[in-house]
Amino acid sequence: MSAKSPQRQQLRQSIRRARQQLSPLEQQSAAETLVKVVLASPEVQRADSIALYLSNDGELDTLPLIHALWQQGKQVALPVLHLFTAGHLLFQRFSADTPLRPNKYGIAEPVPNIQQLMLLSQLDLICLPLVAFDDAGHRLGMGGGFYDRTLANLANLPTAPQLVGLAHDCQQVNAVPIEAWDVPLPIIATPSRIWRF
Ligand SMILES: Nc1ncnc2c1ncn2[C@@H]1O[C@H](COP(=O)(O)OP(=O)(O)O)[C@@H](O)[C@H]1O
Ligand SMILES: [Mg+2]
């Protein structure tokens, strides 16, 4: 099966449509409930530095979570498109005064600043966006493969961040048709529960 397999593309399309159709009230309630689910998890309580992402395309709004983590004194990082290695991400410190700009996909990202870079080994936890997930921790993304490439060699690091997928409950499917390169998620959190695989 290729990356652009019709099965994966169809699944992306139907789940993206479902989450885009959530009402502003449903989005707000999902984001607020997720804050409670995530803050209650021991993995997050133990973590000092956490990578998140800024939501788009109907993704669960991560801003309430980011604010809650700041309030707890945690270091938050955001992905930035890699300046030299196409298809990869870098992570950069994110605070209330970090300047943002739209990247080439129109998604806001911190203005690249080498002094604010955080290496993977400096992150305790990375929260990943996803389009679809299943109850085995399989993840389908938007189709760019950015997180798969960036996190492909995580196991070789002496200290590797824990991976946590964040999603609306409506993004759960019976079985994600996975590919060899898809990075699995040991933890997935939705407003209704948290899975550990
Ligand atoms: N570790 C990797 N090394 C090289 N290419 C990769 C890697 N992971 C993913 N890719 C490429 O990225 C593309 C998109 O990956 P895919 O898993 O379909 O996207 P997503 O994870 O965003 O759903 C695929 O064509 C795949 O070949
Ligand atoms: Mg993938």
mmCIF file of C-alpha atoms in Angstrom, residues 12-126:
data_model
loop_
_atom_site.group_PDB
_atom_site.id
_atom_site.type_symbol
_atom_site.label_atom_id
_atom_site.label_comp_id
_atom_site.label_asym_id
_atom_site.label_seq_id
_atom_site.Cartn_x
_atom_site.Cartn_y
_atom_site.Cartn_z
ATOM 1 C CA ARG A 12 -8.384 11.243 6.125
ATOM 2 C CA GLN A 13 -11.122 12.951 4.172
ATOM 3 C CA SER A 14 -14.042 11.558 6.180
ATOM 4 C CA ILE A 15 -12.470 12.130 9.613
ATOM 5 C CA ARG A 16 -11.297 15.630 8.710
ATOM 6 C CA ARG A 17 -14.818 16.464 7.606
ATOM 7 C CA ALA A 18 -16.285 15.093 10.851
ATOM 8 C CA ARG A 19 -14.030 17.199 13.057
ATOM 9 C CA GLN A 20 -14.479 20.307 10.917
ATOM 10 C CA GLN A 21 -18.223 19.970 11.497
ATOM 11 C CA LEU A 22 -17.957 20.136 15.294
ATOM 12 C CA SER A 23 -19.676 23.282 16.556
ATOM 13 C CA PRO A 24 -17.717 26.051 18.309
ATOM 14 C CA LEU A 25 -19.378 24.965 21.563
ATOM 15 C CA GLU A 26 -18.369 21.316 21.039
ATOM 16 C CA GLN A 27 -14.829 22.439 20.248
ATOM 17 C CA GLN A 28 -14.654 24.584 23.372
ATOM 18 C CA SER A 29 -15.995 21.865 25.602
ATOM 19 C CA ALA A 30 -13.617 19.275 24.076
ATOM 20 C CA ALA A 31 -10.614 21.537 24.610
ATOM 21 C CA GLU A 32 -11.538 22.266 28.232
ATOM 22 C CA THR A 33 -12.189 18.605 29.045
ATOM 23 C CA LEU A 34 -8.936 17.524 27.436
ATOM 24 C CA VAL A 35 -7.015 19.869 29.735
ATOM 25 C CA LYS A 36 -8.338 17.896 32.727
ATOM 26 C CA VAL A 37 -7.572 14.506 31.132
ATOM 27 C CA VAL A 38 -4.026 15.498 30.190
ATOM 28 C CA LEU A 39 -3.157 17.270 33.450
ATOM 29 C CA ALA A 40 -4.305 14.200 35.402
ATOM 30 C CA SER A 41 -1.850 11.903 33.632
ATOM 31 C CA PRO A 42 1.319 11.001 35.567
ATOM 32 C CA GLU A 43 3.401 11.247 32.373
ATOM 33 C CA VAL A 44 2.466 14.919 32.040
ATOM 34 C CA GLN A 45 2.831 15.605 35.758
ATOM 35 C CA ARG A 46 6.387 14.218 35.631
ATOM 36 C CA ALA A 47 7.311 16.141 32.456
ATOM 37 C CA ASP A 48 9.126 19.481 32.608
ATOM 38 C CA SER A 49 9.264 20.154 28.871
ATOM 39 C CA ILE A 50 6.376 19.325 26.565
ATOM 40 C CA ALA A 51 6.043 19.823 22.811
ATOM 41 C CA LEU A 52 2.571 20.690 21.571
ATOM 42 C CA TYR A 53 1.247 22.122 18.306
ATOM 43 C CA LEU A 54 -1.137 24.887 17.341
ATOM 44 C CA SER A 55 -4.425 23.478 16.100
ATOM 45 C CA ASN A 56 -5.945 23.869 12.656
ATOM 46 C CA ASP A 57 -8.399 22.020 10.398
ATOM 47 C CA GLY A 58 -10.870 21.288 13.212
ATOM 48 C CA GLU A 59 -8.208 19.758 15.446
ATOM 49 C CA LEU A 60 -8.878 19.923 19.132
ATOM 50 C CA ASP A 61 -7.841 23.394 20.304
ATOM 51 C CA THR A 62 -4.588 23.015 22.237
ATOM 52 C CA LEU A 63 -4.380 26.629 23.486
ATOM 53 C CA PRO A 64 -6.212 26.011 26.786
ATOM 54 C CA LEU A 65 -3.802 23.130 27.440
ATOM 55 C CA ILE A 66 -0.777 25.263 26.575
ATOM 56 C CA HIS A 67 -1.960 27.976 28.979
ATOM 57 C CA ALA A 68 -2.551 25.414 31.729
ATOM 58 C CA LEU A 69 0.951 23.962 31.233
ATOM 59 C CA TRP A 70 2.517 27.441 31.339
ATOM 60 C CA GLN A 71 0.656 28.074 34.562
ATOM 61 C CA GLN A 72 2.226 24.957 36.027
ATOM 62 C CA GLY A 73 5.676 26.244 35.085
ATOM 63 C CA LYS A 74 6.240 23.700 32.295
ATOM 64 C CA GLN A 75 8.403 24.513 29.298
ATOM 65 C CA VAL A 76 6.287 24.331 26.126
ATOM 66 C CA ALA A 77 7.712 23.819 22.632
ATOM 67 C CA LEU A 78 6.137 23.992 19.186
ATOM 68 C CA PRO A 79 7.148 22.363 15.901
ATOM 69 C CA VAL A 80 8.792 24.476 13.212
ATOM 70 C CA LEU A 81 9.371 23.227 9.655
ATOM 71 C CA HIS A 82 13.032 22.237 9.446
ATOM 72 C CA LEU A 83 15.022 24.937 7.664
ATOM 73 C CA PHE A 84 17.375 22.559 5.868
ATOM 74 C CA THR A 85 16.028 19.015 6.028
ATOM 75 C CA ALA A 86 12.813 18.957 4.014
ATOM 76 C CA GLY A 87 9.990 16.978 5.558
ATOM 77 C CA HIS A 88 11.395 17.169 9.094
ATOM 78 C CA LEU A 89 10.390 19.231 12.123
ATOM 79 C CA LEU A 90 12.389 21.112 14.711
ATOM 80 C CA PHE A 91 11.015 22.033 18.118
ATOM 81 C CA GLN A 92 11.326 25.527 19.519
ATOM 82 C CA ARG A 93 10.542 26.993 22.942
ATOM 83 C CA PHE A 94 7.152 28.683 23.050
ATOM 84 C CA SER A 95 6.241 31.348 25.592
ATOM 85 C CA ALA A 96 3.594 34.070 25.630
ATOM 86 C CA ASP A 97 5.926 36.539 23.899
ATOM 87 C CA THR A 98 7.242 34.216 21.162
ATOM 88 C CA PRO A 99 6.632 35.806 17.740
ATOM 89 C CA LEU A 100 4.626 33.570 15.384
ATOM 90 C CA ARG A 101 4.281 33.557 11.613
ATOM 91 C CA PRO A 102 2.370 31.394 9.141
ATOM 92 C CA ASN A 103 4.538 28.646 7.598
ATOM 93 C CA LYS A 104 4.169 27.526 3.984
ATOM 94 C CA TYR A 105 1.099 25.475 4.901
ATOM 95 C CA GLY A 106 -0.526 28.501 6.537
ATOM 96 C CA ILE A 107 -0.057 27.031 10.034
ATOM 97 C CA ALA A 108 1.299 29.419 12.676
ATOM 98 C CA GLU A 109 4.772 28.558 13.914
ATOM 99 C CA PRO A 110 7.396 30.370 15.998
ATOM 100 C CA VAL A 111 9.684 32.576 13.931
ATOM 101 C CA PRO A 112 12.781 30.352 13.633
ATOM 102 C CA ASN A 113 15.327 31.229 16.291
ATOM 103 C CA ILE A 114 18.255 28.910 16.788
ATOM 104 C CA GLN A 115 18.686 30.010 20.402
ATOM 105 C CA GLN A 116 15.227 28.735 21.216
ATOM 106 C CA LEU A 117 15.670 25.286 19.663
ATOM 107 C CA MET A 118 14.962 22.257 21.826
ATOM 108 C CA LEU A 119 16.579 18.959 20.897
ATOM 109 C CA LEU A 120 14.480 15.808 21.025
ATOM 110 C CA SER A 121 16.573 14.690 23.984
ATOM 111 C CA GLN A 122 15.547 17.864 25.861
ATOM 112 C CA LEU A 123 11.852 17.112 25.516
ATOM 113 C CA ASP A 124 10.134 14.880 28.072
ATOM 114 C CA LEU A 125 6.927 14.531 26.106
ATOM 115 C CA ILE A 126 5.709 15.272 22.586
#
